[in-house]
């Protein structure tokens, strides 16, 4: 590694992976404004959490002390019965703040389909998310991440998902919390479909969380949406970004690939798309590989992400 590259990566580590992007002043660089900030998705440690080797309450501490990362993205499955437990949430908040870690969002699963064809079930799903909006507000997060699962024709799913998301976003607005949708299977993994949903909702509180790897519309039939096109289509609405990683190419540090489906992601190409959109939020590492253990995989993901930043910005 040459001296300038090493210096850049060391500087990134010191200031939260921040560097000067096109359009920003030299003053922002001198002030060390963290323009490219790295966070960690809790799912990266799901094996340790499910096995009881890591307590959810220690997630923020582990993120900061083990990986030098100062932003966290919680997963509701790891405190699913605590959304309205004020003492537990207060402990989460106290521990995160004590480590100098910023709570960014909560990823919500298993609370019903926001685009359910049954209107009563759709309403129930919307209301099931209310407690998570309130928990996110208490913790100091900016968003909850939700899914846009639905059924029916292409157009029916647009309308049904938009209806649920619109209603939840209106509730979120009352608490200054965004409702952001991840491409997470089915039609939600179509950038064209999900961007149409965003336009239909037409609420500034409703946005997207583009995941670099979740573009399987139907894995059983091997139907995939082009991931680069999908991210480009979702970035205009993005309030967070998920840097999904699996295994790593030993000959190219910018390539991560999912052996299960023989799919690869070029991080340099992805970051170029994200940066071109003018995005200024966090880049959330979500490691799901199996060749490295979770801790080593997160470290490798951070290294690959920072190296890719360097390559995009400096072109080498």
CSV table of C-alpha atoms in Angstrom, one decimal:
chain,number,residue,atom,x,y,z
A,1,UNK,CA,0.0,0.0,0.0
A,2,UNK,CA,1.5,3.4,-1.0
A,3,UNK,CA,2.0,6.2,1.5
A,4,UNK,CA,-0.8,8.4,0.3
A,5,UNK,CA,-3.3,5.6,0.3
A,6,UNK,CA,-2.3,4.6,3.8
A,7,UNK,CA,-2.5,8.2,5.0
A,8,UNK,CA,-6.0,8.5,3.4
A,9,UNK,CA,-7.3,5.4,5.1
A,10,UNK,CA,-5.8,6.4,8.5
A,11,UNK,CA,-7.5,9.8,8.1
A,12,UNK,CA,-10.8,8.1,7.2
A,13,UNK,CA,-10.6,6.0,10.4
A,14,UNK,CA,-9.9,9.1,12.5
A,15,UNK,CA,-12.8,11.2,11.2
A,16,UNK,CA,-15.4,8.6,10.5
A,17,UNK,CA,-14.4,7.8,6.9
A,18,UNK,CA,-15.0,11.4,5.8
A,19,UNK,CA,-13.5,13.0,2.8
A,20,UNK,CA,-14.1,15.8,0.4
A,21,UNK,CA,-16.7,15.1,-2.3
A,22,UNK,CA,-17.1,17.1,-5.5
A,23,UNK,CA,-19.1,20.2,-4.8
A,24,UNK,CA,-17.9,20.6,-1.2
A,25,UNK,CA,-15.5,23.4,-0.2
A,26,UNK,CA,-12.0,23.1,1.0
A,27,UNK,CA,-13.2,24.5,4.3
A,28,UNK,CA,-15.2,21.4,4.9
A,29,UNK,CA,-12.1,19.3,4.4
A,30,UNK,CA,-10.1,21.4,6.8
A,31,UNK,CA,-12.9,21.1,9.4
A,32,UNK,CA,-12.8,17.3,8.8
A,33,UNK,CA,-16.5,17.2,8.1
A,34,UNK,CA,-17.4,13.5,7.9
A,35,UNK,CA,-19.0,13.4,4.5
A,36,UNK,CA,-18.8,9.6,4.2
A,37,UNK,CA,-19.8,8.1,7.5
A,38,UNK,CA,-19.8,4.4,8.2
A,39,UNK,CA,-22.4,2.6,10.4
A,40,UNK,CA,-23.0,-1.0,11.3
A,41,UNK,CA,-26.2,-3.0,10.8
A,42,UNK,CA,-26.9,-5.2,13.7
A,43,UNK,CA,-27.8,-8.1,11.4
A,44,UNK,CA,-24.0,-8.3,10.7
A,45,UNK,CA,-23.8,-10.0,14.2
A,46,UNK,CA,-27.0,-12.0,14.1
A,47,UNK,CA,-25.2,-15.3,14.6
A,48,UNK,CA,-23.5,-14.1,17.8
A,49,UNK,CA,-26.8,-12.5,19.0
A,50,UNK,CA,-29.0,-15.6,18.3
A,51,UNK,CA,-26.4,-17.9,19.9
A,52,UNK,CA,-26.3,-15.7,23.0
A,53,UNK,CA,-22.6,-14.8,22.6
A,54,UNK,CA,-23.5,-11.2,22.3
A,55,UNK,CA,-26.2,-9.3,24.2
A,56,UNK,CA,-28.2,-6.7,22.3
A,57,UNK,CA,-27.5,-4.1,24.9
A,58,UNK,CA,-23.8,-4.5,24.2
A,59,UNK,CA,-24.2,-3.9,20.4
A,60,UNK,CA,-23.3,-0.2,20.5
A,61,UNK,CA,-20.2,-0.9,22.7
A,62,UNK,CA,-19.0,-3.7,20.5
A,63,UNK,CA,-19.5,-1.6,17.4
A,64,UNK,CA,-17.4,1.2,18.7
A,65,UNK,CA,-14.7,-0.8,20.6
A,66,UNK,CA,-14.3,-3.7,18.2
A,67,UNK,CA,-14.7,-2.0,14.9
A,68,UNK,CA,-14.2,1.8,15.5
A,69,UNK,CA,-17.6,2.5,14.0
A,70,UNK,CA,-19.8,5.2,15.6
A,71,UNK,CA,-23.2,4.6,14.0
A,72,UNK,CA,-25.6,1.7,14.6
A,73,UNK,CA,-28.6,0.3,12.9
A,74,UNK,CA,-30.7,-1.8,15.2
A,75,UNK,CA,-32.8,-4.9,14.2
A,76,UNK,CA,-36.1,-5.2,16.1
A,77,UNK,CA,-35.9,-9.0,16.3
A,78,UNK,CA,-33.2,-8.6,19.0
A,79,UNK,CA,-35.4,-6.6,21.3
A,80,UNK,CA,-38.8,-7.5,19.9
A,81,UNK,CA,-40.6,-7.4,23.2
A,82,UNK,CA,-39.0,-4.1,24.4
A,83,UNK,CA,-40.4,-1.5,22.0
A,84,UNK,CA,-42.6,-0.1,24.8
A,85,UNK,CA,-40.3,-0.9,27.7
A,86,UNK,CA,-39.0,2.6,28.6
A,87,UNK,CA,-36.4,1.3,31.1
A,88,UNK,CA,-34.9,-1.0,28.5
A,89,UNK,CA,-34.9,1.7,25.8
A,90,UNK,CA,-33.3,4.1,28.2
A,91,UNK,CA,-30.5,1.6,28.9
A,92,UNK,CA,-30.0,1.2,25.2
A,93,UNK,CA,-29.8,5.0,24.7
A,94,UNK,CA,-27.5,5.5,27.7
A,95,UNK,CA,-25.1,2.8,26.6
A,96,UNK,CA,-24.9,4.1,23.0
A,97,UNK,CA,-24.4,7.7,24.1
A,98,UNK,CA,-21.8,6.6,26.6
A,99,UNK,CA,-19.7,5.1,23.8
A,100,UNK,CA,-20.2,8.1,21.6
A,101,UNK,CA,-22.3,6.0,19.2
A,102,UNK,CA,-25.2,7.5,17.2
A,103,UNK,CA,-28.4,5.4,16.9
A,104,UNK,CA,-29.6,5.8,13.3
A,105,UNK,CA,-32.5,3.5,12.6
A,106,UNK,CA,-34.4,0.4,13.6
A,107,UNK,CA,-34.9,-2.3,11.0
A,108,UNK,CA,-38.5,-3.7,11.4
A,109,UNK,CA,-39.6,-7.2,10.4
A,110,UNK,CA,-42.5,-9.5,11.3
A,111,UNK,CA,-45.1,-6.8,12.0
A,112,UNK,CA,-47.4,-7.6,9.1
A,113,UNK,CA,-47.5,-6.6,5.4
A,114,UNK,CA,-47.8,-2.9,4.8
A,115,UNK,CA,-49.2,-3.7,1.4
A,116,UNK,CA,-51.5,-6.5,2.4
A,117,UNK,CA,-54.4,-7.1,0.0
A,118,UNK,CA,-56.8,-7.3,3.0
A,119,UNK,CA,-57.4,-3.8,4.1
A,120,UNK,CA,-58.0,-4.7,7.7
A,121,UNK,CA,-54.7,-6.6,7.9
A,122,UNK,CA,-53.0,-3.7,6.1
A,123,UNK,CA,-54.3,-1.3,8.7
A,124,UNK,CA,-53.2,-3.7,11.5
A,125,UNK,CA,-49.7,-3.8,10.0
A,126,UNK,CA,-49.6,0.0,9.9
A,127,UNK,CA,-50.6,0.2,13.5
A,128,UNK,CA,-48.2,-2.6,14.5
A,129,UNK,CA,-45.4,-0.3,13.4
A,130,UNK,CA,-46.5,2.7,15.6
A,131,UNK,CA,-44.6,1.4,18.7
A,132,UNK,CA,-41.4,1.2,16.7
A,133,UNK,CA,-41.8,4.7,15.4
A,134,UNK,CA,-42.1,5.9,19.0
A,135,UNK,CA,-39.1,3.7,20.1
A,136,UNK,CA,-37.0,5.2,17.3
A,137,UNK,CA,-37.9,8.7,18.4
A,138,UNK,CA,-36.9,7.9,22.0
A,139,UNK,CA,-33.6,6.4,20.9
A,140,UNK,CA,-32.7,9.4,18.7
A,141,UNK,CA,-33.0,7.6,15.4
A,142,UNK,CA,-34.0,9.3,12.2
A,143,UNK,CA,-35.9,6.4,10.6
A,144,UNK,CA,-37.4,3.0,10.8
A,145,UNK,CA,-36.7,0.6,8.0
A,146,UNK,CA,-39.8,-1.3,6.8
A,147,UNK,CA,-40.7,-3.8,4.1
A,148,UNK,CA,-43.3,-3.2,1.3
A,149,UNK,CA,-44.6,-6.8,0.9
A,150,UNK,CA,-47.8,-7.0,-1.0
A,151,UNK,CA,-49.7,-9.3,-3.4
A,152,UNK,CA,-51.8,-8.9,-6.6
A,153,UNK,CA,-51.0,-7.4,-9.9
A,154,UNK,CA,-48.1,-5.0,-10.4
A,155,UNK,CA,-50.4,-2.0,-10.3
A,156,UNK,CA,-52.4,-3.3,-7.3
A,157,UNK,CA,-49.2,-3.9,-5.3
A,158,UNK,CA,-48.1,-0.3,-6.0
A,159,UNK,CA,-51.4,1.1,-4.7
A,160,UNK,CA,-51.6,-1.2,-1.7
A,161,UNK,CA,-48.0,-0.7,-0.6
A,162,UNK,CA,-48.3,3.1,-1.2
A,163,UNK,CA,-51.5,3.2,1.0
A,164,UNK,CA,-49.8,1.5,3.9
A,165,UNK,CA,-46.6,3.5,3.6
A,166,UNK,CA,-48.5,6.7,3.3
A,167,UNK,CA,-50.5,6.1,6.5
A,168,UNK,CA,-47.4,5.0,8.4
A,169,UNK,CA,-45.4,8.0,7.1
A,170,UNK,CA,-48.1,10.4,8.3
A,171,UNK,CA,-47.7,8.9,11.8
A,172,UNK,CA,-44.0,9.1,11.5
A,173,UNK,CA,-44.2,12.7,10.6
A,174,UNK,CA,-45.9,13.4,14.0
A,175,UNK,CA,-42.7,12.0,15.6
A,176,UNK,CA,-40.1,13.4,13.2
A,177,UNK,CA,-39.3,9.9,12.1
A,178,UNK,CA,-38.8,8.7,8.5
A,179,UNK,CA,-40.3,5.5,7.1
A,180,UNK,CA,-37.7,4.0,4.7
A,181,UNK,CA,-38.2,0.9,2.5
A,182,UNK,CA,-35.5,-1.6,1.7
A,183,UNK,CA,-35.4,-3.6,-1.5
A,184,UNK,CA,-36.1,-6.9,0.2
A,185,UNK,CA,-37.6,-9.5,-2.2
A,186,UNK,CA,-40.6,-9.7,-4.4
A,187,UNK,CA,-41.5,-6.5,-6.4
A,188,UNK,CA,-39.7,-4.4,-3.8
A,189,UNK,CA,-36.4,-5.7,-5.3
A,190,UNK,CA,-37.4,-4.0,-8.6
A,191,UNK,CA,-36.0,-0.5,-8.6
A,192,UNK,CA,-38.7,0.6,-11.1
A,193,UNK,CA,-41.5,-0.7,-8.9
A,194,UNK,CA,-40.2,0.7,-5.6
A,195,UNK,CA,-39.5,4.1,-7.1
A,196,UNK,CA,-43.0,4.1,-8.5
A,197,UNK,CA,-44.3,3.4,-5.0
A,198,UNK,CA,-42.3,6.4,-3.7
A,199,UNK,CA,-43.8,8.7,-6.3
A,200,UNK,CA,-47.2,7.4,-5.4
A,201,UNK,CA,-46.8,7.9,-1.7
A,202,UNK,CA,-45.5,11.4,-2.3
A,203,UNK,CA,-44.5,12.1,1.3
A,204,UNK,CA,-41.1,13.5,2.2
A,205,UNK,CA,-41.1,11.3,5.3
A,206,UNK,CA,-41.2,8.2,3.1
A,207,UNK,CA,-37.9,7.1,1.4
A,208,UNK,CA,-35.7,4.2,0.5
A,209,UNK,CA,-32.8,2.2,1.9
A,210,UNK,CA,-31.1,0.8,-1.1
A,211,UNK,CA,-29.3,-2.5,-0.3
A,212,UNK,CA,-26.5,-3.4,-2.6
A,213,UNK,CA,-27.3,-7.1,-2.7
A,214,UNK,CA,-31.1,-7.6,-2.2
A,215,UNK,CA,-32.2,-7.6,-5.8
A,216,UNK,CA,-33.8,-11.1,-6.0
A,217,UNK,CA,-37.3,-10.7,-7.2
A,218,UNK,CA,-37.8,-14.5,-7.1
A,219,UNK,CA,-34.8,-16.6,-5.9
A,220,UNK,CA,-36.5,-19.9,-6.7
A,221,UNK,CA,-36.9,-19.0,-10.3
A,222,UNK,CA,-33.6,-17.1,-10.4
A,223,UNK,CA,-35.2,-13.8,-11.3
A,224,UNK,CA,-33.0,-10.9,-10.4
A,225,UNK,CA,-33.1,-7.2,-11.0
A,226,UNK,CA,-29.9,-5.4,-12.1
A,227,UNK,CA,-28.4,-4.2,-8.8
A,228,UNK,CA,-26.6,-1.2,-10.3
A,229,UNK,CA,-29.7,0.0,-12.1
A,230,UNK,CA,-31.8,-0.6,-9.0
A,231,UNK,CA,-29.5,1.4,-6.7
A,232,UNK,CA,-29.5,4.2,-9.2
A,233,UNK,CA,-33.3,4.3,-9.3
A,234,UNK,CA,-33.6,4.2,-5.6
A,235,UNK,CA,-31.0,6.8,-4.6
A,236,UNK,CA,-33.2,9.9,-5.3
A,237,UNK,CA,-35.3,8.7,-2.3
A,238,UNK,CA,-32.5,7.3,-0.2
A,239,UNK,CA,-32.2,8.2,3.5
A,240,UNK,CA,-29.8,5.4,4.3
A,241,UNK,CA,-27.7,2.9,2.3
A,242,UNK,CA,-26.9,-0.7,3.0
A,243,UNK,CA,-23.5,-2.0,2.0
A,244,UNK,CA,-24.2,-5.7,1.8
A,245,UNK,CA,-21.1,-7.9,1.8
A,246,UNK,CA,-20.6,-11.6,1.6
A,247,UNK,CA,-17.3,-13.2,0.5
A,248,UNK,CA,-14.3,-11.2,-0.8
A,249,UNK,CA,-12.2,-11.7,-3.9
A,250,UNK,CA,-8.6,-12.1,-2.8
A,251,UNK,CA,-7.4,-10.5,-6.1
A,252,UNK,CA,-9.8,-7.6,-6.1
A,253,UNK,CA,-10.5,-5.9,-2.7
A,254,UNK,CA,-13.5,-4.1,-4.2
A,255,UNK,CA,-15.5,-7.2,-5.2
A,256,UNK,CA,-17.8,-9.0,-2.7
A,257,UNK,CA,-19.8,-12.0,-3.9
A,258,UNK,CA,-22.6,-14.2,-2.7
A,259,UNK,CA,-21.7,-17.8,-3.5
A,260,UNK,CA,-25.2,-19.1,-2.9
A,261,UNK,CA,-26.5,-17.3,-6.0
A,262,UNK,CA,-23.3,-16.7,-7.9
A,263,UNK,CA,-23.8,-12.9,-7.7
A,264,UNK,CA,-21.1,-10.3,-7.2
A,265,UNK,CA,-21.1,-6.6,-6.3
A,266,UNK,CA,-18.5,-4.2,-7.3
A,267,UNK,CA,-18.3,-1.7,-4.4
A,268,UNK,CA,-16.4,0.9,-6.5
A,269,UNK,CA,-19.2,0.9,-9.1
A,270,UNK,CA,-21.9,1.0,-6.4
A,271,UNK,CA,-20.2,3.9,-4.5
A,272,UNK,CA,-19.8,5.9,-7.7
A,273,UNK,CA,-23.6,5.6,-8.2
A,274,UNK,CA,-24.3,6.6,-4.6
A,275,UNK,CA,-21.9,9.5,-4.6
A,276,UNK,CA,-23.1,10.8,-7.9
A,277,UNK,CA,-26.6,11.1,-6.4
A,278,UNK,CA,-25.3,13.7,-3.8
A,279,UNK,CA,-26.1,11.3,-0.9
A,280,UNK,CA,-24.5,12.6,2.4
A,281,UNK,CA,-25.8,10.0,4.9
A,282,UNK,CA,-24.3,6.9,6.5
A,283,UNK,CA,-23.0,3.8,4.7
A,284,UNK,CA,-24.3,0.9,6.7
A,285,UNK,CA,-22.1,-2.3,6.6
A,286,UNK,CA,-24.2,-5.4,6.6
A,287,UNK,CA,-22.0,-8.5,6.5
A,288,UNK,CA,-23.7,-11.8,5.6
A,289,UNK,CA,-20.7,-13.9,4.6
A,290,UNK,CA,-19.8,-17.4,5.8
A,291,UNK,CA,-16.1,-17.8,4.9
A,292,UNK,CA,-15.1,-15.3,7.6
A,293,UNK,CA,-16.6,-15.2,11.1
A,294,UNK,CA,-18.8,-12.2,11.8
A,295,UNK,CA,-16.1,-10.1,13.5
A,296,UNK,CA,-13.5,-10.7,10.8
A,297,UNK,CA,-16.1,-10.2,8.1
A,298,UNK,CA,-17.1,-6.8,9.5
A,299,UNK,CA,-13.5,-5.7,9.7
A,300,UNK,CA,-12.9,-6.9,6.1
A,301,UNK,CA,-16.1,-5.1,5.0
A,302,UNK,CA,-14.9,-1.9,6.5
A,303,UNK,CA,-11.5,-2.2,4.9
A,304,UNK,CA,-13.1,-2.9,1.5
A,305,UNK,CA,-15.5,0.0,1.9
A,306,UNK,CA,-12.9,2.5,2.8
A,307,UNK,CA,-10.5,1.2,0.0
A,308,UNK,CA,-13.4,1.6,-2.4
A,309,UNK,CA,-14.1,5.1,-1.3
A,310,UNK,CA,-10.5,5.9,-2.0
A,311,UNK,CA,-10.6,4.4,-5.5
A,312,UNK,CA,-13.8,6.3,-6.4
A,313,UNK,CA,-12.6,9.6,-5.1
A,314,UNK,CA,-9.0,9.5,-6.4
A,315,UNK,CA,-9.5,7.2,-9.3
A,316,UNK,CA,-6.8,4.7,-8.3
